[in-house]
PDB file of C-alpha atoms in Angstrom:
ATOM      1  CA  MET A   1     -25.634  13.366 -23.865  1.00  0.00           C
ATOM      2  CA  ALA A   2     -23.355  11.740 -21.099  1.00  0.00           C
ATOM      3  CA  GLY A   3     -19.562  11.473 -21.987  1.00  0.00           C
ATOM      4  CA  ARG A   4     -17.661   8.034 -22.458  1.00  0.00           C
ATOM      5  CA  PRO A   5     -16.828   6.099 -19.187  1.00  0.00           C
ATOM      6  CA  PRO A   6     -13.509   6.375 -17.902  1.00  0.00           C
ATOM      7  CA  LYS A   7     -10.924   3.847 -18.141  1.00  0.00           C
ATOM      8  CA  VAL A   8      -9.401   1.880 -15.533  1.00  0.00           C
ATOM      9  CA  ASP A   9      -6.447  -0.121 -16.811  1.00  0.00           C
ATOM     10  CA  HIS A  10      -3.878   2.137 -16.863  1.00  0.00           C
ATOM     11  CA  VAL A  11      -4.592   3.145 -13.277  1.00  0.00           C
ATOM     12  CA  LYS A  12      -3.314  -0.366 -12.740  1.00  0.00           C
ATOM     13  CA  ALA A  13      -0.187  -0.189 -15.390  1.00  0.00           C
ATOM     14  CA  THR A  14       0.685   3.101 -13.251  1.00  0.00           C
ATOM     15  CA  PHE A  15       0.514   1.587 -10.049  1.00  0.00           C
ATOM     16  CA  LEU A  16       2.498  -1.912 -11.116  1.00  0.00           C
ATOM     17  CA  SER A  17       5.274   0.353 -13.084  1.00  0.00           C
ATOM     18  CA  GLU A  18       5.661   2.615  -9.999  1.00  0.00           C
ATOM     19  CA  LEU A  19       5.883  -0.386  -8.110  1.00  0.00           C
ATOM     20  CA  LYS A  20       8.447  -1.987 -10.007  1.00  0.00           C
ATOM     21  CA  ALA A  21      10.471   0.934  -9.943  1.00  0.00           C
ATOM     22  CA  ALA A  22      10.371   1.083  -6.155  1.00  0.00           C
ATOM     23  CA  GLU A  23      11.580  -2.980  -6.299  1.00  0.00           C
ATOM     24  CA  ASP A  24      14.285  -2.186  -8.500  1.00  0.00           C
ATOM     25  CA  LEU A  25      15.228   0.901  -6.718  1.00  0.00           C
ATOM     26  CA  ALA A  26      15.459  -1.159  -3.338  1.00  0.00           C
ATOM     27  CA  ALA A  27      17.561  -4.138  -4.625  1.00  0.00           C
ATOM     28  CA  LYS A  28      19.868  -2.237  -6.509  1.00  0.00           C
ATOM     29  CA  ILE A  29      20.629  -0.134  -3.690  1.00  0.00           C
ATOM     30  CA  GLN A  30      21.761  -2.789  -1.575  1.00  0.00           C
ATOM     31  CA  GLN A  31      24.242  -4.007  -3.869  1.00  0.00           C
ATOM     32  CA  PHE A  32      26.279  -0.722  -2.849  1.00  0.00           C
ATOM     33  CA  VAL A  33      26.472  -1.439   0.758  1.00  0.00           C
ATOM     34  CA  GLY A  34      29.730  -1.075   2.209  1.00  0.00           C
ATOM     35  CA  GLY A  35      32.115   1.846   3.454  1.00  0.00           C
ATOM     36  CA  ILE A  36      31.814   0.570   6.934  1.00  0.00           C
ATOM     37  CA  ASN A  37      35.320   0.727   7.708  1.00  0.00           C
ATOM     38  CA  SER A  38      38.725   1.832   5.752  1.00  0.00           C
ATOM     39  CA  ALA A  39      39.511  -2.090   5.342  1.00  0.00           C
ATOM     40  CA  GLY A  40      35.853  -2.472   3.508  1.00  0.00           C
ATOM     41  CA  PRO A  41      34.843  -2.592  -0.029  1.00  0.00           C
ATOM     42  CA  PRO A  42      33.882   1.053  -1.390  1.00  0.00           C
ATOM     43  CA  GLY A  43      29.934   1.620  -0.937  1.00  0.00           C
ATOM     44  CA  LEU A  44      27.329   3.401   1.242  1.00  0.00           C
ATOM     45  CA  HIS A  45      27.035   3.081   4.549  1.00  0.00           C
ATOM     46  CA  PRO A  46      24.196   0.453   5.464  1.00  0.00           C
ATOM     47  CA  LYS A  47      22.410   3.127   7.443  1.00  0.00           C
ATOM     48  CA  TYR A  48      22.010   5.194   3.830  1.00  0.00           C
ATOM     49  CA  VAL A  49      20.923   2.040   1.962  1.00  0.00           C
ATOM     50  CA  ARG A  50      18.210   1.324   4.594  1.00  0.00           C
ATOM     51  CA  GLN A  51      17.200   5.063   4.508  1.00  0.00           C
ATOM     52  CA  VAL A  52      16.708   4.840   0.782  1.00  0.00           C
ATOM     53  CA  VAL A  53      14.855   1.642   1.039  1.00  0.00           C
ATOM     54  CA  GLU A  54      12.024   3.637   3.663  1.00  0.00           C
ATOM     55  CA  LEU A  55      12.153   6.233   1.075  1.00  0.00           C
ATOM     56  CA  ALA A  56      10.954   3.746  -1.589  1.00  0.00           C
ATOM     57  CA  PHE A  57       8.721   1.738   0.325  1.00  0.00           C
ATOM     58  CA  MET A  58       6.620   4.967   1.531  1.00  0.00           C
ATOM     59  CA  GLY A  59       6.496   5.611  -2.510  1.00  0.00           C
ATOM     60  CA  VAL A  60       4.876   2.305  -2.677  1.00  0.00           C
ATOM     61  CA  VAL A  61       2.031   2.900   0.266  1.00  0.00           C
ATOM     62  CA  ALA A  62       1.785   6.231  -1.483  1.00  0.00           C
ATOM     63  CA  SER A  63       1.581   4.645  -4.978  1.00  0.00           C
ATOM     64  CA  TRP A  64      -1.190   1.605  -4.047  1.00  0.00           C
ATOM     65  CA  GLU A  65      -3.475   4.155  -1.893  1.00  0.00           C
ATOM     66  CA  GLU A  66      -3.236   6.512  -4.757  1.00  0.00           C
ATOM     67  CA  PHE A  67      -4.370   3.321  -7.114  1.00  0.00           C
ATOM     68  CA  LEU A  68      -7.191   2.600  -4.993  1.00  0.00           C
ATOM     69  CA  GLU A  69      -8.523   5.291  -4.929  1.00  0.00           C
ATOM     70  CA  ARG A  70      -8.430   5.914  -8.873  1.00  0.00           C
ATOM     71  CA  ALA A  71      -9.865   2.490  -9.263  1.00  0.00           C
ATOM     72  CA  LEU A  72     -12.798   2.701  -7.060  1.00  0.00           C
ATOM     73  CA  VAL A  73     -13.979   6.355  -8.316  1.00  0.00           C
ATOM     74  CA  ARG A  74     -13.723   4.847 -11.572  1.00  0.00           C
ATOM     75  CA  TYR A  75     -15.543   2.111 -11.064  1.00  0.00           C
ATOM     76  CA  VAL A  76     -18.347   4.257  -9.239  1.00  0.00           C
ATOM     77  CA  ALA A  77     -18.600   6.400 -12.491  1.00  0.00           C
ATOM     78  CA  GLY A  78     -19.026   2.975 -14.883  1.00  0.00           C
ATOM     79  CA  ALA A  79     -15.442   2.150 -15.717  1.00  0.00           C
ATOM     80  CA  LYS A  80     -14.503  -1.143 -17.231  1.00  0.00           C
ATOM     81  CA  THR A  81     -11.569  -2.825 -17.908  1.00  0.00           C
ATOM     82  CA  VAL A  82     -10.415  -3.918 -21.414  1.00  0.00           C
ATOM     83  CA  HIS A  83     -11.753  -7.149 -20.678  1.00  0.00           C
ATOM     84  CA  ASN A  84     -14.952  -5.935 -20.217  1.00  0.00           C
ATOM     85  CA  TYR A  85     -15.144  -6.517 -16.088  1.00  0.00           C
ATOM     86  CA  ALA A  86     -16.814  -3.898 -13.821  1.00  0.00           C
ATOM     87  CA  PRO A  87     -18.216  -4.693 -10.523  1.00  0.00           C
ATOM     88  CA  THR A  88     -22.057  -4.773 -10.080  1.00  0.00           C
ATOM     89  CA  PRO A  89     -23.512  -2.013  -9.125  1.00  0.00           C
ATOM     90  CA  LYS A  90     -26.423  -1.776  -6.688  1.00  0.00           C
ATOM     91  CA  PHE A  91     -27.725   1.388  -7.624  1.00  0.00           C
ATOM     92  CA  GLY A  92     -27.009   3.752 -10.327  1.00  0.00           C
ATOM     93  CA  LEU A  93     -23.588   5.313 -11.663  1.00  0.00           C
ATOM     94  CA  ALA A  94     -21.798   8.361 -10.942  1.00  0.00           C
ATOM     95  CA  THR A  95     -22.191  10.877 -14.391  1.00  0.00           C
ATOM     96  CA  SER A  96     -18.545  11.664 -14.084  1.00  0.00           C
ATOM     97  CA  LEU A  97     -15.525  11.375 -12.229  1.00  0.00           C
ATOM     98  CA  ALA A  98     -16.210  14.582 -10.319  1.00  0.00           C
ATOM     99  CA  HIS A  99     -19.655  13.340  -9.323  1.00  0.00           C
ATOM    100  CA  SER A 100     -18.105   9.566  -8.548  1.00  0.00           C
ATOM    101  CA  TYR A 101     -15.846  11.624  -6.008  1.00  0.00           C
ATOM    102  CA  GLN A 102     -19.619  13.344  -4.530  1.00  0.00           C
ATOM    103  CA  VAL A 103     -20.841  10.533  -4.068  1.00  0.00           C
ATOM    104  CA  LEU A 104     -18.138   8.632  -2.165  1.00  0.00           C
ATOM    105  CA  SER A 105     -17.516  11.113   0.121  1.00  0.00           C
ATOM    106  CA  GLY A 106     -20.980  12.193   0.539  1.00  0.00           C
ATOM    107  CA  ASN A 107     -20.399  15.338   0.205  1.00  0.00           C
ATOM    108  CA  PRO A 108     -21.720  17.825  -2.767  1.00  0.00           C
ATOM    109  CA  ASN A 109     -18.973  20.136  -2.400  1.00  0.00           C
ATOM    110  CA  PHE A 110     -15.957  17.818  -2.839  1.00  0.00           C
ATOM    111  CA  ASP A 111     -12.741  19.503  -3.852  1.00  0.00           C
ATOM    112  CA  ARG A 112      -9.483  17.556  -4.619  1.00  0.00           C
ATOM    113  CA  SER A 113      -7.396  20.083  -4.157  1.00  0.00           C
ATOM    114  CA  LYS A 114      -8.486  20.118  -0.521  1.00  0.00           C
ATOM    115  CA  ASP A 115     -10.637  16.967   0.617  1.00  0.00           C
ATOM    116  CA  TYR A 116      -9.641  13.428   0.171  1.00  0.00           C
ATOM    117  CA  LEU A 117     -11.508   9.928   0.460  1.00  0.00           C
ATOM    118  CA  LYS A 118      -9.946   7.427   2.928  1.00  0.00           C
ATOM    119  CA  VAL A 119      -8.320   5.141   0.994  1.00  0.00           C
ATOM    120  CA  SER A 120      -5.691   4.526   3.898  1.00  0.00           C
ATOM    121  CA  ASP A 121      -8.508   2.902   5.958  1.00  0.00           C
ATOM    122  CA  PRO A 122      -8.731  -0.630   4.355  1.00  0.00           C
ATOM    123  CA  LYS A 123     -12.322  -0.810   6.076  1.00  0.00           C
ATOM    124  CA  TRP A 124     -13.451   2.013   4.724  1.00  0.00           C
ATOM    125  CA  VAL A 125     -12.369   1.128   1.127  1.00  0.00           C
ATOM    126  CA  THR A 126     -14.225  -2.443   1.309  1.00  0.00           C
ATOM    127  CA  ASN A 127     -17.171  -1.151   2.987  1.00  0.00           C
ATOM    128  CA  SER A 128     -17.451   1.634   0.205  1.00  0.00           C
ATOM    129  CA  ALA A 129     -17.685  -0.839  -2.358  1.00  0.00           C
ATOM    130  CA  ASP A 130     -20.003  -3.321  -0.423  1.00  0.00           C
ATOM    131  CA  PHE A 131     -22.432  -0.793  -0.562  1.00  0.00           C
ATOM    132  CA  TYR A 132     -22.192   0.288  -3.913  1.00  0.00           C
ATOM    133  CA  PHE A 133     -21.243  -3.218  -5.855  1.00  0.00           C
ATOM    134  CA  SER A 134     -23.125  -6.550  -5.355  1.00  0.00           C
ATOM    135  CA  ALA A 135     -19.969  -7.982  -6.887  1.00  0.00           C
ATOM    136  CA  HIS A 136     -16.224  -6.417  -6.777  1.00  0.00           C
ATOM    137  CA  GLY A 137     -12.763  -7.289  -6.761  1.00  0.00           C
ATOM    138  CA  PHE A 138     -12.022  -5.247  -3.183  1.00  0.00           C
ATOM    139  CA  GLY A 139     -12.915  -8.116  -0.908  1.00  0.00           C
ATOM    140  CA  ASP A 140      -9.089  -9.209  -0.315  1.00  0.00           C
ATOM    141  CA  ILE A 141      -8.100  -6.115   0.928  1.00  0.00           C
ATOM    142  CA  VAL A 142     -10.253  -6.048   3.871  1.00  0.00           C
ATOM    143  CA  LYS A 143      -8.654 -10.161   4.607  1.00  0.00           C
ATOM    144  CA  ASN A 144      -5.481  -8.163   4.920  1.00  0.00           C
ATOM    145  CA  SER A 145      -6.152  -5.330   6.585  1.00  0.00           C
ATOM    146  CA  ASN A 146      -4.226  -5.956   9.407  1.00  0.00           C
ATOM    147  CA  LEU A 147      -0.862  -6.024   7.103  1.00  0.00           C
ATOM    148  CA  LEU A 148      -1.899  -2.632   4.964  1.00  0.00           C
ATOM    149  CA  LYS A 149      -2.694  -1.229   8.608  1.00  0.00           C
ATOM    150  CA  HIS A 150       0.956  -2.361   9.560  1.00  0.00           C
ATOM    151  CA  ALA A 151       2.210  -1.048   6.114  1.00  0.00           C
ATOM    152  CA  SER A 152       0.894   2.185   7.151  1.00  0.00           C
ATOM    153  CA  ALA A 153       2.744   2.392  10.734  1.00  0.00           C
ATOM    154  CA  ILE A 154       5.847   1.489   8.856  1.00  0.00           C
ATOM    155  CA  ARG A 155       5.472   4.217   6.190  1.00  0.00           C
ATOM    156  CA  ASN A 156       4.224   6.531   8.877  1.00  0.00           C
ATOM    157  CA  ARG A 157       7.579   6.126  10.807  1.00  0.00           C
ATOM    158  CA  VAL A 158       9.317   7.140   7.833  1.00  0.00           C
ATOM    159  CA  ALA A 159       7.533  10.393   7.243  1.00  0.00           C
ATOM    160  CA  HIS A 160       7.379  11.484  10.879  1.00  0.00           C
ATOM    161  CA  ALA A 161       9.288  11.080  14.078  1.00  0.00           C
ATOM    162  CA  SER A 162       6.375  11.422  16.914  1.00  0.00           C
ATOM    163  CA  GLN A 163       5.840   9.337  19.789  1.00  0.00           C
ATOM    164  CA  LYS A 164       2.466   7.921  18.256  1.00  0.00           C
ATOM    165  CA  CYS A 165       4.421   6.700  15.054  1.00  0.00           C
ATOM    166  CA  ARG A 166       7.329   5.445  16.792  1.00  0.00           C
ATOM    167  CA  THR A 167       4.973   3.495  19.153  1.00  0.00           C
ATOM    168  CA  ASP A 168       3.056   2.509  16.222  1.00  0.00           C
ATOM    169  CA  PHE A 169       5.766   1.097  14.664  1.00  0.00           C
ATOM    170  CA  ARG A 170       7.376  -0.837  17.527  1.00  0.00           C
ATOM    171  CA  ALA A 171       3.921  -2.971  17.906  1.00  0.00           C
ATOM    172  CA  THR A 172       4.469  -3.289  14.141  1.00  0.00           C
ATOM    173  CA  ALA A 173       7.942  -4.941  14.076  1.00  0.00           C
ATOM    174  CA  ILE A 174       6.805  -7.052  16.850  1.00  0.00           C
ATOM    175  CA  TYR A 175       3.744  -8.446  15.474  1.00  0.00           C
ATOM    176  CA  PHE A 176       6.151  -9.740  12.551  1.00  0.00           C
ATOM    177  CA  LEU A 177       9.004 -10.264  14.923  1.00  0.00           C
ATOM    178  CA  ASN A 178       8.055 -11.631  17.639  1.00  0.00           C
ATOM    179  CA  PRO A 179      11.232 -11.002  19.826  1.00  0.00           C
ATOM    180  CA  SER A 180      11.908 -12.264  23.104  1.00  0.00           C
ATOM    181  CA  ASN A 181      10.353 -10.207  25.336  1.00  0.00           C
ATOM    182  CA  ASN A 182       8.889  -7.836  22.752  1.00  0.00           C
ATOM    183  CA  LYS A 183      12.220  -5.844  22.935  1.00  0.00           C
ATOM    184  CA  LEU A 184      13.470  -4.297  19.650  1.00  0.00           C
ATOM    185  CA  SER A 185      17.522  -3.687  19.299  1.00  0.00           C
ATOM    186  CA  ARG A 186      18.464  -0.079  19.803  1.00  0.00           C
ATOM    187  CA  GLY A 187      17.872   1.784  16.714  1.00  0.00           C
ATOM    188  CA  TYR A 188      15.745  -0.473  15.374  1.00  0.00           C
ATOM    189  CA  GLY A 189      13.876   1.154  12.343  1.00  0.00           C
ATOM    190  CA  PRO A 190      11.619   0.403   9.060  1.00  0.00           C
ATOM    191  CA  GLY A 191      14.387  -0.161   6.985  1.00  0.00           C
ATOM    192  CA  ASP A 192      15.494  -3.019   9.561  1.00  0.00           C
ATOM    193  CA  LEU A 193      12.214  -4.262   9.642  1.00  0.00           C
ATOM    194  CA  LEU A 194      11.991  -3.921   5.635  1.00  0.00           C
ATOM    195  CA  LEU A 195      15.249  -5.584   4.738  1.00  0.00           C
ATOM    196  CA  SER A 196      14.436  -8.475   7.023  1.00  0.00           C
ATOM    197  CA  PRO A 197      13.311 -12.313   6.293  1.00  0.00           C
ATOM    198  CA  VAL A 198      10.032 -12.430   6.926  1.00  0.00           C
ATOM    199  CA  LEU A 199       8.994 -15.031   9.838  1.00  0.00           C
ATOM    200  CA  ARG A 200       5.267 -14.925  10.161  1.00  0.00           C
ATOM    201  CA  HIS A 201       2.096 -13.547   8.786  1.00  0.00           C
ATOM    202  CA  PHE A 202       2.786 -13.561   4.937  1.00  0.00           C
ATOM    203  CA  GLY A 203       2.270 -17.526   4.420  1.00  0.00           C
ATOM    204  CA  GLN A 204       4.886 -20.091   4.973  1.00  0.00           C
ATOM    205  CA  PRO A 205       5.869 -19.822   0.966  1.00  0.00           C
ATOM    206  CA  ALA A 206       7.355 -16.457   1.791  1.00  0.00           C
ATOM    207  CA  VAL A 207       8.837 -17.498   4.963  1.00  0.00           C
ATOM    208  CA  GLN A 208      10.625 -20.643   2.988  1.00  0.00           C
ATOM    209  CA  ALA A 209      11.681 -18.268   0.376  1.00  0.00           C
ATOM    210  CA  ARG A 210      13.308 -16.165   2.691  1.00  0.00           C
ATOM    211  CA  LYS A 211      11.606 -12.938   1.248  1.00  0.00           C
ATOM    212  CA  SER A 212      12.397  -9.591   3.012  1.00  0.00           C
ATOM    213  CA  HIS A 213       9.183  -7.837   4.446  1.00  0.00           C
ATOM    214  CA  PHE A 214       9.443  -4.977   1.119  1.00  0.00           C
ATOM    215  CA  THR A 215       9.143  -8.008  -1.110  1.00  0.00           C
ATOM    216  CA  ALA A 216       6.245  -9.992   0.563  1.00  0.00           C
ATOM    217  CA  TYR A 217       4.522  -6.372   0.830  1.00  0.00           C
ATOM    218  CA  SER A 218       5.486  -5.901  -2.773  1.00  0.00           C
ATOM    219  CA  ASP A 219       3.833  -9.363  -3.832  1.00  0.00           C
ATOM    220  CA  LEU A 220       0.865  -8.452  -1.782  1.00  0.00           C
ATOM    221  CA  TYR A 221       0.346  -5.276  -3.520  1.00  0.00           C
ATOM    222  CA  LYS A 222       0.533  -7.050  -6.832  1.00  0.00           C
ATOM    223  CA  SER A 223      -1.735  -9.510  -5.957  1.00  0.00           C
ATOM    224  CA  LEU A 224      -4.410  -7.380  -4.770  1.00  0.00           C
ATOM    225  CA  ALA A 225      -4.204  -4.922  -7.480  1.00  0.00           C
ATOM    226  CA  ASN A 226      -4.756  -7.561  -9.843  1.00  0.00           C
ATOM    227  CA  LYS A 227      -7.897  -8.317  -8.054  1.00  0.00           C
ATOM    228  CA  VAL A 228      -9.183  -5.104  -7.535  1.00  0.00           C
ATOM    229  CA  VAL A 229      -8.528  -4.454 -11.989  1.00  0.00           C
ATOM    230  CA  PRO A 230      -8.475  -8.066 -12.981  1.00  0.00           C
TER     231      PRO A 230
END
C-alpha cells in the first residue's frame, strides 16, 4: 500500500528561516565595525566583518540549493502544499523520496551519501522540472540563471582560493560593478562586493533603495522560493 505523499511547505519554511538568520547576522555584525586604530571606536576590524558576511552568504547559497533539491524531489514524489498546490505531472509520480532521487538522477542505484543532484546548475533544475511537469513554479530560476551562477561564483571564492575561483569571482565583480578599465582595487573580495550597493542587474528599485548585493540576493532567493512553493 502506498504511503502518504511527502510534505513540502516545511522545506520552504526551513529555507526562509535560515535565510532570515543569515540576514540578521550580516546586519548585526556590521554594527560592530571599528577597532581600526586606537583612536577609533571599539569593535571588529572591517576585514573580519566582511569575513562574517561572506560566511553568512555561503550559508545562504548552500541553503538555497538544499531547498531546490528537497522541493523538486518531493514534487516528483507527489507532494502538495497546504493550499493544495502541486506542479502538473506529465507522467506518473515517484513512489517515494528514494525513488524520486533515482528518477531525477537517472541512476537506479542513487545513494544520497555518495551521489548528488545538480541543483547548483539552474538550467538542470528547470530542464528537469520542464521534463517531469507541464506546469510548475521553477520557471523564474532559469530567467535568473546569470544572477544565480554569479552567486555560486561568490560562494566558491569564499570557500576556495584556487585560480579558477579567483578568476570567476573577478568576472562576477566586474559584471556587477562595471569598473573603469575592468579593474578592481587590490585585494577586492567577496565581502566587499556583498556589502557594496547594487548598481545594476537587480532592477531599478534595488538600485534606488541602495540595497547591498547581499540584501538583493536575499530578496531574489525569497521571491524564487515563493514561486517554487507558493
